[in-house]
CSV table of C-alpha atoms in Angstrom, one decimal:
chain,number,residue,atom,x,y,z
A,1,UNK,CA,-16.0,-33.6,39.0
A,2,UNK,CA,-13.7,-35.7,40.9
A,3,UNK,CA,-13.5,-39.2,40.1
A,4,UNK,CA,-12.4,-42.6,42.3
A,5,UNK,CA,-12.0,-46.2,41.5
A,6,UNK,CA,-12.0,-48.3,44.3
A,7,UNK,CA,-10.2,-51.6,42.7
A,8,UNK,CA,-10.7,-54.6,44.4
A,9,UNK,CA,-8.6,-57.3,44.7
A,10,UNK,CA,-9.0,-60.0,48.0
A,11,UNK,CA,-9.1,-63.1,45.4
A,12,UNK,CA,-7.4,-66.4,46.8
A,13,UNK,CA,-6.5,-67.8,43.9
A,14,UNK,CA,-8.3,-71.1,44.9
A,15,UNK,CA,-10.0,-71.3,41.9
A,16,UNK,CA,-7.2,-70.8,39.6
A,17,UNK,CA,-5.5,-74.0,41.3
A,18,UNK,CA,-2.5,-71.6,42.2
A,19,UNK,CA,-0.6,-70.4,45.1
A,20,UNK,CA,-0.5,-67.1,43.7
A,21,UNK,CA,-3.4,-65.1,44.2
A,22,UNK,CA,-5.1,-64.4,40.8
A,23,UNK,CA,-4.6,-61.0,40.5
A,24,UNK,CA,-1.0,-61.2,40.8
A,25,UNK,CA,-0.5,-63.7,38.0
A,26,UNK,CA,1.6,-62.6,35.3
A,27,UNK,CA,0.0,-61.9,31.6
A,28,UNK,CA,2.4,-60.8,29.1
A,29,UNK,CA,5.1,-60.1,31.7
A,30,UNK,CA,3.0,-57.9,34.5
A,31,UNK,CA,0.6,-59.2,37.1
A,32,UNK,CA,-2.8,-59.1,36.0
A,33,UNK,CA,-3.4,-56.2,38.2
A,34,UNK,CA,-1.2,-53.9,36.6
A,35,UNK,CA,-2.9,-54.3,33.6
A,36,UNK,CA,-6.1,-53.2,35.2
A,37,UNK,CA,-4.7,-50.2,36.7
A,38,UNK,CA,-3.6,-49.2,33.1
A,39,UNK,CA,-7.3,-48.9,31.5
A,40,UNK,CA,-8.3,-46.3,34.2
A,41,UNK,CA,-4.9,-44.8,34.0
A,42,UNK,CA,-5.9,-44.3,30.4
A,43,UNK,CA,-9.1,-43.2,30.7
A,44,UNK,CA,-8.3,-40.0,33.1
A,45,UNK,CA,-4.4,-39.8,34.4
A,46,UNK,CA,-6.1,-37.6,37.2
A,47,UNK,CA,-8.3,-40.6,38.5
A,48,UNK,CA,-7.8,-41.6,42.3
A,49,UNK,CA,-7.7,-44.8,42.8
A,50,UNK,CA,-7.7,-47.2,45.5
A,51,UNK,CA,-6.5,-50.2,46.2
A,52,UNK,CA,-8.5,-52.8,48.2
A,53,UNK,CA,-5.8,-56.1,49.2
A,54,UNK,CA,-6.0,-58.1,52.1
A,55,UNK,CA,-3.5,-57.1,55.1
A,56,UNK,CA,-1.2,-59.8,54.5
A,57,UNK,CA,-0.9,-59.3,50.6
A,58,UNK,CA,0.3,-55.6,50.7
A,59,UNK,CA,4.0,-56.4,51.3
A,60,UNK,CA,4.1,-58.6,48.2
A,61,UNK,CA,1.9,-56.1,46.1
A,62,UNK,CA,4.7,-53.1,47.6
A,63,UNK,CA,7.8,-55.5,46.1
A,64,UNK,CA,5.5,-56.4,42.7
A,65,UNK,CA,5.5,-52.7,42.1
A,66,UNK,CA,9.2,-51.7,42.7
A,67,UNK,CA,9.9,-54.7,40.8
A,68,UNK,CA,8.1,-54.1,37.7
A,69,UNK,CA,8.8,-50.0,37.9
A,70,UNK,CA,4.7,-49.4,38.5
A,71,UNK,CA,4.3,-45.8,39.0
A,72,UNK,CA,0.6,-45.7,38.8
A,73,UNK,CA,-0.4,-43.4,41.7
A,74,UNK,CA,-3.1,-45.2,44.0
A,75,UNK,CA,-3.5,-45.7,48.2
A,76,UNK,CA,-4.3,-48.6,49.4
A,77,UNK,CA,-7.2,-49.8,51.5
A,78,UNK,CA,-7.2,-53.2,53.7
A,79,UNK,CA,-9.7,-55.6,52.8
A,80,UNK,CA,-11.8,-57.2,54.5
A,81,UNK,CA,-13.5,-60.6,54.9
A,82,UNK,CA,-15.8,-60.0,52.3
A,83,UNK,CA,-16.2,-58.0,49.6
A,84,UNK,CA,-18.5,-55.6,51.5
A,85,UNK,CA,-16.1,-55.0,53.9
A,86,UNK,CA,-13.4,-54.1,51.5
A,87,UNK,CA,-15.4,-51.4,50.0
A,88,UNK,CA,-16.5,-49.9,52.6
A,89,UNK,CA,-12.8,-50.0,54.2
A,90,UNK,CA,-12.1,-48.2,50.8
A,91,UNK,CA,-14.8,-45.6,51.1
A,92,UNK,CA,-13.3,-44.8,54.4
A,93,UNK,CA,-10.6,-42.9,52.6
A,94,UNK,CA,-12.5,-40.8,50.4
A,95,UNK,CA,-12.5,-37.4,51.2
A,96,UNK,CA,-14.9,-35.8,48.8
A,97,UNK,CA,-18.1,-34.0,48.6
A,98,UNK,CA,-21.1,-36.8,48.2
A,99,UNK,CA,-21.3,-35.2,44.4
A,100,UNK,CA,-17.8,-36.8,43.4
A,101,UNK,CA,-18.4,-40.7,41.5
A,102,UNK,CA,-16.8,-43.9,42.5
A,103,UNK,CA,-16.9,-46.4,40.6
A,104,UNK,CA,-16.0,-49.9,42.1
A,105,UNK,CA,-13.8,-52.1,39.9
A,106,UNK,CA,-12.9,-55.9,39.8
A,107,UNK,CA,-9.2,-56.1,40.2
A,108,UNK,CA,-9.6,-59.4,38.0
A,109,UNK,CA,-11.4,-57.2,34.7
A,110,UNK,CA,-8.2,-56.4,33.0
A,111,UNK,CA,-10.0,-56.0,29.6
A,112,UNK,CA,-12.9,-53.2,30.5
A,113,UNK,CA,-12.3,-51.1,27.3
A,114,UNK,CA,-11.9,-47.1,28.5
A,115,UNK,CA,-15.3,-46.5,26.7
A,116,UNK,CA,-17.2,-48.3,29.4
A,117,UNK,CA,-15.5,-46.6,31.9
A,118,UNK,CA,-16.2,-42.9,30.5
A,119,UNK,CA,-20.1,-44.4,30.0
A,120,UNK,CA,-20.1,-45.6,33.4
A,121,UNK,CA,-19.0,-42.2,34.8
A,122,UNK,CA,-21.4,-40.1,33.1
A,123,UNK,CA,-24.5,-42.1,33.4
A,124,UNK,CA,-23.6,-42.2,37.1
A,125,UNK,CA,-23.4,-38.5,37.3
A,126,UNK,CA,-26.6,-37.5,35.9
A,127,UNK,CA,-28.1,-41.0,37.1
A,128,UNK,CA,-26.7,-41.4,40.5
A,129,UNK,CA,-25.7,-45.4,39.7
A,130,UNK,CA,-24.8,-47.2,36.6
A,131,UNK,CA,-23.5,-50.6,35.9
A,132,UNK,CA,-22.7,-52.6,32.6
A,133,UNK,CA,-24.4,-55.1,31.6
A,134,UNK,CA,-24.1,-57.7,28.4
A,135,UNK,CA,-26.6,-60.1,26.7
A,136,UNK,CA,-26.6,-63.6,27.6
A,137,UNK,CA,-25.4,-65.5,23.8
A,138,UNK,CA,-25.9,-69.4,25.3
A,139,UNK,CA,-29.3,-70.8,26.1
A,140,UNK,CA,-29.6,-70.4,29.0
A,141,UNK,CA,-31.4,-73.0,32.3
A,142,UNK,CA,-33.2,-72.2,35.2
A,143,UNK,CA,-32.2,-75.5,37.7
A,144,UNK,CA,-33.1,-76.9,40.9
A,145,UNK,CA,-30.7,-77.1,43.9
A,146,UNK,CA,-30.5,-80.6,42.7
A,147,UNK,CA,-30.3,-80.4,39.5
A,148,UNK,CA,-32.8,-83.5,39.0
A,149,UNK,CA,-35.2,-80.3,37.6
A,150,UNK,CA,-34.6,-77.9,35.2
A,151,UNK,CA,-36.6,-75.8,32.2
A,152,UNK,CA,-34.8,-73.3,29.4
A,153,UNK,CA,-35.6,-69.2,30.1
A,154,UNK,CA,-35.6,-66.7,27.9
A,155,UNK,CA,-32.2,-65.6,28.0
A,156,UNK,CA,-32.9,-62.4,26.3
A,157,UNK,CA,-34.8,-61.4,30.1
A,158,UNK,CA,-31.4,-61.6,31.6
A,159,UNK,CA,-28.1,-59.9,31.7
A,160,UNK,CA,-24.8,-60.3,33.1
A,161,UNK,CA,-23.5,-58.3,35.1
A,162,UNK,CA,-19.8,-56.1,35.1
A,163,UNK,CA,-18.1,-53.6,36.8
A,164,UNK,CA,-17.0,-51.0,37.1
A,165,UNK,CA,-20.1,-50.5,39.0
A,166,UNK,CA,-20.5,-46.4,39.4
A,167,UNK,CA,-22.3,-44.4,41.9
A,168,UNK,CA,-22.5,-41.2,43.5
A,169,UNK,CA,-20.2,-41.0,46.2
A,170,UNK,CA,-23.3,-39.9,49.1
A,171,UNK,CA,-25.5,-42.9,47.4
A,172,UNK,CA,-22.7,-44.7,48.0
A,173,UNK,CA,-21.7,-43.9,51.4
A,174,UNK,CA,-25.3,-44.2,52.2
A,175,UNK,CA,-25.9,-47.3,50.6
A,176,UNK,CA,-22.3,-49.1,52.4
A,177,UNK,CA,-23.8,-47.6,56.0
A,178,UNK,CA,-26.3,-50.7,55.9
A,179,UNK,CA,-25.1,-53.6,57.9
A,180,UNK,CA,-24.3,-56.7,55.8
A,181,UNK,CA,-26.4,-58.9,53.9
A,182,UNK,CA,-26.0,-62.4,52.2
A,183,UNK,CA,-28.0,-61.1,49.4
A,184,UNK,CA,-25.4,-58.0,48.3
A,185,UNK,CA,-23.4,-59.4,45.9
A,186,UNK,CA,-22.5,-56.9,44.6
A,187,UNK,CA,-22.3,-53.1,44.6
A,188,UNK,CA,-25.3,-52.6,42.8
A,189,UNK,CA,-27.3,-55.0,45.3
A,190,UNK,CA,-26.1,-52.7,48.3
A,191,UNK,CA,-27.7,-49.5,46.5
A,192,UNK,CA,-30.7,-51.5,45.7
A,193,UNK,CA,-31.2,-52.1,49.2
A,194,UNK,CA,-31.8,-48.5,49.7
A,195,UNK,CA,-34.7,-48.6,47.6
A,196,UNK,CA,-32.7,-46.7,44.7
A,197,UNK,CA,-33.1,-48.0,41.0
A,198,UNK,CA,-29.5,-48.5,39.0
A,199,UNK,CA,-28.7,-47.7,35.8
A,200,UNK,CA,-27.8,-50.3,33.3
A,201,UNK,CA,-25.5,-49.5,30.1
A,202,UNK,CA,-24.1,-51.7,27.6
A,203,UNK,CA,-20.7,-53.3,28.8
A,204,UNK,CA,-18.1,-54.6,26.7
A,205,UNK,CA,-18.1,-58.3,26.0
A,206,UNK,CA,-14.1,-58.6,26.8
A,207,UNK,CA,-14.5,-57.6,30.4
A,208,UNK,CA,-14.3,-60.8,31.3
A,209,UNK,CA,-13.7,-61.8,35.6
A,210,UNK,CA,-10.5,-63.8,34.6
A,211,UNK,CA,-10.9,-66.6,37.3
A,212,UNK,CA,-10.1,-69.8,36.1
A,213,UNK,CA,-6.8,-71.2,34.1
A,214,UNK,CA,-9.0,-70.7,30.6
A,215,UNK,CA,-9.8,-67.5,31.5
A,216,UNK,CA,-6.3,-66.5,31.9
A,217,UNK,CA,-5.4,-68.0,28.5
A,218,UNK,CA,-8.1,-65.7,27.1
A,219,UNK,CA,-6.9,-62.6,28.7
A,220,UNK,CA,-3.0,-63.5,27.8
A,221,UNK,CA,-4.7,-63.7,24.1
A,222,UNK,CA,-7.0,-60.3,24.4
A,223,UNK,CA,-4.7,-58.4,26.3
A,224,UNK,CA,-2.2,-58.7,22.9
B,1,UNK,CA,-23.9,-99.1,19.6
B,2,UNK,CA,-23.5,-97.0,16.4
B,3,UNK,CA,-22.6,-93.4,16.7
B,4,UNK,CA,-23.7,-89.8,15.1
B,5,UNK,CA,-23.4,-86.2,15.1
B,6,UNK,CA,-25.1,-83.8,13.5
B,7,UNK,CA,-22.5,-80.6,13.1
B,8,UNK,CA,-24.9,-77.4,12.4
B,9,UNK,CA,-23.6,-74.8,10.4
B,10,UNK,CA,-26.4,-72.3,9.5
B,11,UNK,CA,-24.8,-69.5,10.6
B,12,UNK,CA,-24.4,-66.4,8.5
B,13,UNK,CA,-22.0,-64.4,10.0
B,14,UNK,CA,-23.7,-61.3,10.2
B,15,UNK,CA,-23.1,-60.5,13.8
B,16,UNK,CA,-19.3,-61.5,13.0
B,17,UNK,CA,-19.4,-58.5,10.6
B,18,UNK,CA,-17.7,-60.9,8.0
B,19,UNK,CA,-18.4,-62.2,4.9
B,20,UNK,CA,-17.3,-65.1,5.4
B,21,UNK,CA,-19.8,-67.2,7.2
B,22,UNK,CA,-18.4,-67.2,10.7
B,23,UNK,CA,-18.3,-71.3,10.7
B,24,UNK,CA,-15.6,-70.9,8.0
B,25,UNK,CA,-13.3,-68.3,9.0
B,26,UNK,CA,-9.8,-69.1,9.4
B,27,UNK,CA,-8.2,-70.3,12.5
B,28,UNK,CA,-4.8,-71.7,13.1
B,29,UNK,CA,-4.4,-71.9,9.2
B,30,UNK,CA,-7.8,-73.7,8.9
B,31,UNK,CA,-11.5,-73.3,8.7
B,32,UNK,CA,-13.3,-73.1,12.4
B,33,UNK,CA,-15.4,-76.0,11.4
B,34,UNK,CA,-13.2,-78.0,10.7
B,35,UNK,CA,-11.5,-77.6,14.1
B,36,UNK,CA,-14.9,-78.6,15.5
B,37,UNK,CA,-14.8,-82.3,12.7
B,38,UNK,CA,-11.4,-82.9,14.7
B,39,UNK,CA,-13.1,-83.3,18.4
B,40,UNK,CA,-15.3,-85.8,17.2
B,41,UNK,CA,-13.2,-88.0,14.9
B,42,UNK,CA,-10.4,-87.9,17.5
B,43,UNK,CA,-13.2,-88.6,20.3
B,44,UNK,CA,-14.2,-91.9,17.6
B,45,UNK,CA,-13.0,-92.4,14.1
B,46,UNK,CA,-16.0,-94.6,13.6
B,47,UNK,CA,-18.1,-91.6,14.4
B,48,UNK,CA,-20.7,-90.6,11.7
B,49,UNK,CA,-20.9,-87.3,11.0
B,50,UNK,CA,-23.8,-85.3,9.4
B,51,UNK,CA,-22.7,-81.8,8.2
B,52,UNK,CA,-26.1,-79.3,8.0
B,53,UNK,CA,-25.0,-76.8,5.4
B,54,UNK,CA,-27.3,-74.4,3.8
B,55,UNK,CA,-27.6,-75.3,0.3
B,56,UNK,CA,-25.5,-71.9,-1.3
B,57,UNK,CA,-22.8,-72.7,1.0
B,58,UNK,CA,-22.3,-76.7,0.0
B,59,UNK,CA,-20.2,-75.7,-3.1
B,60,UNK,CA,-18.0,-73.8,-1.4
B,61,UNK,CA,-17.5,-76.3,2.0
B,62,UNK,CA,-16.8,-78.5,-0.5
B,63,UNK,CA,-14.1,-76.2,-2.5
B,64,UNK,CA,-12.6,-75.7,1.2
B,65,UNK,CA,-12.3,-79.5,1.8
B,66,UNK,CA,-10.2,-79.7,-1.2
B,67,UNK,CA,-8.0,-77.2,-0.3
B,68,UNK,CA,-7.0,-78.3,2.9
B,69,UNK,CA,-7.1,-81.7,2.2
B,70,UNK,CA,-9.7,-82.3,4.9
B,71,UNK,CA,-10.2,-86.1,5.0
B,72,UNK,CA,-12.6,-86.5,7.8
B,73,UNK,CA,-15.6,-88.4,6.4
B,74,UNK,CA,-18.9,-87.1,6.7
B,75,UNK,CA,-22.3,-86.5,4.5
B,76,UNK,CA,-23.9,-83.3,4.1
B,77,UNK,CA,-27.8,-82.7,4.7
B,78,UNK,CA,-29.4,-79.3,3.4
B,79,UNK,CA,-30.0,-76.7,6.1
B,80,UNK,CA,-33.4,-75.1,6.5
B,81,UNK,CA,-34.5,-71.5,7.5
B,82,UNK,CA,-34.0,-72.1,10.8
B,83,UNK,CA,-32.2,-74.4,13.4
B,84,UNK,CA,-35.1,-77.1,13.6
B,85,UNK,CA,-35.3,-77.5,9.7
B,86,UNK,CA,-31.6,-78.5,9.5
B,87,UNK,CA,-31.4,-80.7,12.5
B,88,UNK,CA,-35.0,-82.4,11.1
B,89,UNK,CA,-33.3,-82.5,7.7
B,90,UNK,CA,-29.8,-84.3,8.8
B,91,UNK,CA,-32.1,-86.7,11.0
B,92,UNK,CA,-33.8,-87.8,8.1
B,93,UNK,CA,-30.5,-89.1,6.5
B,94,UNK,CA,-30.1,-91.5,9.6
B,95,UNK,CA,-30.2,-95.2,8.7
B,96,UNK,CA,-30.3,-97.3,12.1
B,97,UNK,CA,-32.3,-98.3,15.0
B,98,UNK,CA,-34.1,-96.2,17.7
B,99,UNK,CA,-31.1,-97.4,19.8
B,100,UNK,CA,-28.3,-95.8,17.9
B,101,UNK,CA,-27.4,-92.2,19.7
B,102,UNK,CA,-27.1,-88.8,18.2
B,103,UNK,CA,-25.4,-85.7,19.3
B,104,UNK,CA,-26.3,-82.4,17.9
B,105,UNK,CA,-23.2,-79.8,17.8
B,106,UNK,CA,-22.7,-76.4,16.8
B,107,UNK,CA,-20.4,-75.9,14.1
B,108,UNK,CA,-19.0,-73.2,15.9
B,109,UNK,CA,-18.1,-74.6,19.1
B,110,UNK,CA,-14.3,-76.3,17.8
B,111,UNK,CA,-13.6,-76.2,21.5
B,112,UNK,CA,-15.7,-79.1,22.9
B,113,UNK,CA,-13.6,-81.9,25.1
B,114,UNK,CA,-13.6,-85.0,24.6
B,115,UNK,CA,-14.2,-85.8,28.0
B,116,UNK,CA,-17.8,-84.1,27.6
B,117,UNK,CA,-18.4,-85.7,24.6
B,118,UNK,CA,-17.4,-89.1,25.9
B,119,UNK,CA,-20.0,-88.1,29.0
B,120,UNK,CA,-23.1,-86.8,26.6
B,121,UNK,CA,-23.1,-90.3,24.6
B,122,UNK,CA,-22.8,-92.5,27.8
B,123,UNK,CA,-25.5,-90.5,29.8
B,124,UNK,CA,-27.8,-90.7,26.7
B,125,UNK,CA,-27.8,-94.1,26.2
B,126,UNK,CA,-28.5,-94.3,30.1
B,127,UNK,CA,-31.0,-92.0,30.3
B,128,UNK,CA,-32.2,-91.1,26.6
B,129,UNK,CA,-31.3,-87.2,26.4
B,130,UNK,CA,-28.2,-85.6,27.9
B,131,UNK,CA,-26.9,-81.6,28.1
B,132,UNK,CA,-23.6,-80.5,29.4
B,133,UNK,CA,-24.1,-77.3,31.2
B,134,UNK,CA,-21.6,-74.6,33.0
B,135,UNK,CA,-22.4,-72.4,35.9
B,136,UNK,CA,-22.6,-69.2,35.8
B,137,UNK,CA,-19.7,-67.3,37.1
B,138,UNK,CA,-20.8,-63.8,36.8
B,139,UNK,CA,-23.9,-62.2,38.5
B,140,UNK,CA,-27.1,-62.2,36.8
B,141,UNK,CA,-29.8,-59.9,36.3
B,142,UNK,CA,-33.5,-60.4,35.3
B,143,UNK,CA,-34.6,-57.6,33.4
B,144,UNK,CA,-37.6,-56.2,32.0
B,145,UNK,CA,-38.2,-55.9,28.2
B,146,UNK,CA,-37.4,-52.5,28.4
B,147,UNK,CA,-34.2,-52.6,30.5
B,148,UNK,CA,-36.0,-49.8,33.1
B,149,UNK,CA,-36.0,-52.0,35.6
B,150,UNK,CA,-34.2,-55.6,36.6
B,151,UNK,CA,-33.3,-57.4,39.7
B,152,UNK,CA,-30.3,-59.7,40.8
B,153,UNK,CA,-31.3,-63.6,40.6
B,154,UNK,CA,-29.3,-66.1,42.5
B,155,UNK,CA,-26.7,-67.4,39.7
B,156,UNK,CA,-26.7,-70.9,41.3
B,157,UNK,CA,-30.2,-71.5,40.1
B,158,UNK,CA,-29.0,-71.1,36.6
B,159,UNK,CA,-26.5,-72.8,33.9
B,160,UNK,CA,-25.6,-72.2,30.2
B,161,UNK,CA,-26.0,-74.8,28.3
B,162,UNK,CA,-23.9,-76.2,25.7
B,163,UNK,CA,-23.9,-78.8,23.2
B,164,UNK,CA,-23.5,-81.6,21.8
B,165,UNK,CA,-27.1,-82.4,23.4
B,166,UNK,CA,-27.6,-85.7,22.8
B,167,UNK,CA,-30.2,-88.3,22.5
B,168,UNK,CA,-31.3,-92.2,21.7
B,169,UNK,CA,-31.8,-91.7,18.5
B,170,UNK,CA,-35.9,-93.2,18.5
B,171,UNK,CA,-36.6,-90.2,20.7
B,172,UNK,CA,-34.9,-87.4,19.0
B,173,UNK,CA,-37.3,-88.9,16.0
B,174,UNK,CA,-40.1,-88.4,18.0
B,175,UNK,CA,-39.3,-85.1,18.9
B,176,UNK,CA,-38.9,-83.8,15.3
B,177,UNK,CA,-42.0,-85.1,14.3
B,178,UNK,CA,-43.5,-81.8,16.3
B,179,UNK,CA,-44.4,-79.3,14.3
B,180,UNK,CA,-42.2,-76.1,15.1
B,181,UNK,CA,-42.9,-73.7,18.0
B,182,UNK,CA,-41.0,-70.9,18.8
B,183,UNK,CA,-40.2,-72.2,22.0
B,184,UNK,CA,-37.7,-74.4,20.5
B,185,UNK,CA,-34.5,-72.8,21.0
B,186,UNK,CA,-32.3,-75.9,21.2
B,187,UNK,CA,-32.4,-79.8,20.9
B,188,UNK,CA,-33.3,-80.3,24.9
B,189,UNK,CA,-36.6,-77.7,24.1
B,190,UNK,CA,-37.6,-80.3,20.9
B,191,UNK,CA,-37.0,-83.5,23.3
B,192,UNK,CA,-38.9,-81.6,26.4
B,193,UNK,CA,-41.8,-80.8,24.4
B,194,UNK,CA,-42.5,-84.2,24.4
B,195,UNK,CA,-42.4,-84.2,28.6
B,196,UNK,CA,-39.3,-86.4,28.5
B,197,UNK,CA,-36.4,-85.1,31.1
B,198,UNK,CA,-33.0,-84.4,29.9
B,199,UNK,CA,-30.1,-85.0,31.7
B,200,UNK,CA,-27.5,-82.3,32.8
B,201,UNK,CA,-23.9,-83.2,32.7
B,202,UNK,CA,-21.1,-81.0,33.5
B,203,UNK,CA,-19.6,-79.2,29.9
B,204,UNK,CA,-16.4,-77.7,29.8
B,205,UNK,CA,-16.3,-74.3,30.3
B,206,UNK,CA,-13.9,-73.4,26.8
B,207,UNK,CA,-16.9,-74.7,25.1
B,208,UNK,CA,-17.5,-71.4,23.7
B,209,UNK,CA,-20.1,-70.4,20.9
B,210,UNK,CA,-17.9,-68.5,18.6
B,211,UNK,CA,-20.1,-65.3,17.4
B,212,UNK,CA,-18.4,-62.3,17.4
B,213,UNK,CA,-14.5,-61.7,17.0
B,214,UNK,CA,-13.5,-61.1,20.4
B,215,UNK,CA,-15.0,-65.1,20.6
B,216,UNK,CA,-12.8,-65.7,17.3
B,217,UNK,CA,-9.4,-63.9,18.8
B,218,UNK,CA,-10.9,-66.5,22.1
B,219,UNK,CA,-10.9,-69.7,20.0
B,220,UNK,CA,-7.5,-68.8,18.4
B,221,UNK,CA,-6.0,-68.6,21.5
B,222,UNK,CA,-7.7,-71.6,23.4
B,223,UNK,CA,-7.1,-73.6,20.0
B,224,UNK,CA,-3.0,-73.3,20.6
């Protein structure tokens, strides 16, 4: 069965308060990036994956990887505006019967363990999509837009979602055929649309979206 | 205005897969509630603190304090079965006026700013019951009991909540003379069950509830 990851990675950095785009910030002396590559490098060496980066940040990613010796094998993709369209630029590239899985992959999740991955994978094949998926630990609130209104849920009806989100490659082709919609935020919501159910599996808790400064401390520390 | 917190530390540890009570483990060469003490006496030295401590475990806090040399005064109330029997028990060693304010903290949350707590005592005197609260970065599912099927939710119409929750201290009174109910999952629940509003402030987001060791190897590193 062949296997793809599509890794994206069109972050700004804005949040991070940095002029370096997140996933090229260094964490124990590589970009963040790298370090995702490495789990899915681990998992299967003979995984293809693909690289989703914004036109205008391939040039820098091209000197990041002569510089730091990275001889991952991947293609790249050019992103998009959205995350949507990054995808589905990515999908574009895969020449494969609709039986081989892609799984879709947060360029900022440096700390998906391989055991996820391989879950993800196999669900998805005999499935057609599965994502991970962790319990809520806080209390959590359900708020108005104005925050003048609010009332505790029961956080044990609710998850939070992961990636590596991992389909089917023909649901997936089929489901990234649909024109865009404010409501797919993420891969899972575009599969949805189709009227197809998804999988959920237990994620790891680590796989954090490393966004902020703390979140990069916290990476820096798990990534030890 | 005269000051309190009530520091919970009921935990067992069991989903730490430790002996050790998670609220005592070591961090940085000292015991995790004790990191949590610090916030609050450095926030106000004038601060009174009420440990809740189950009764087996007061020996050995104690035992702890003397080894460390931990000088930060506080008393100790008896925990009860659950959260709302220890919080009801500390409240009942409060000597002062309906005016006076009281936060409730988790023991395990050493990573509260002093910003936030500055905020949670200032809005409650304001308004009588103050939260700080986080968005939710990730994406969110609602899911049925049995996990076969779930739907995406619009993360901006939810917010983890944190602690210290805090409250004039007549109210919180008021609100612990309920009898218990399930629904009662924090301090805001207690107040709310009374029909009484509680303010959301913004929390800090390394305001983590340390459960599990991937949150302990977390703290370690945020605690630096």
């Amino acid at each position: 069965m062949e296997r793809f990851v599509i890794i994206v990675a069109g972050g700004s950095g804005s949040r991070m308060g940095s002029k370096t785009p997140k996933q090229f910030l260094l964490v124990r002396g590589k970009p963040l990036l790298m370090w995702t590559f490495k789990r899915f490098y681990q998992f299967d060496p003979q995984i293809k994956i693909i690289l989703a980066l914004p036109q205008d940040k391939i040039g820098y990613w091209e000197t990041l990887c002569r510089k730091y010796s990275f001889d991952i094998p991947h293609s790249i993709a050019v992103g998009g505006k959205t995350r949507f369209e990054s995808v589905r630029n990515a999908l574009e590239q895969i020449e494969a019967d609709d039986n081989a899985l892609v799984a879709v992959h947060d360029g900022v999740r440096p700390l998906v363990s391989e055991e996820v991955i391989k879950n993800c994978f196999l669900t998805a094949s005999t499935k057609g999509a599965a994502i991970p998926v962790c319990p809520i630990v806080e209390t959590i609130r359900e708020v108005s837009k104005d925050l003048t209104s609010s009332r505790t849920v029961d956080r044990d009806e609710y998850r939070i979602v992961q990636t590596p989100q991992t389909f089917q490659l023909g649901l997936l082709r089929k489901a990234y055929a649909q024109p865009y919609n404010d409501s797919f935020t993420d891969d899972a919501s575009v599969v949805e649309a189709l009227g197809v159910d998804v999988f959920l599996l237990e994620g790891n808790r680590e796989n954090i979206k490393v966004t902020t400064p703390v979140d990069l401390k916290i990476a820096k520390a798990l990534l030890s």
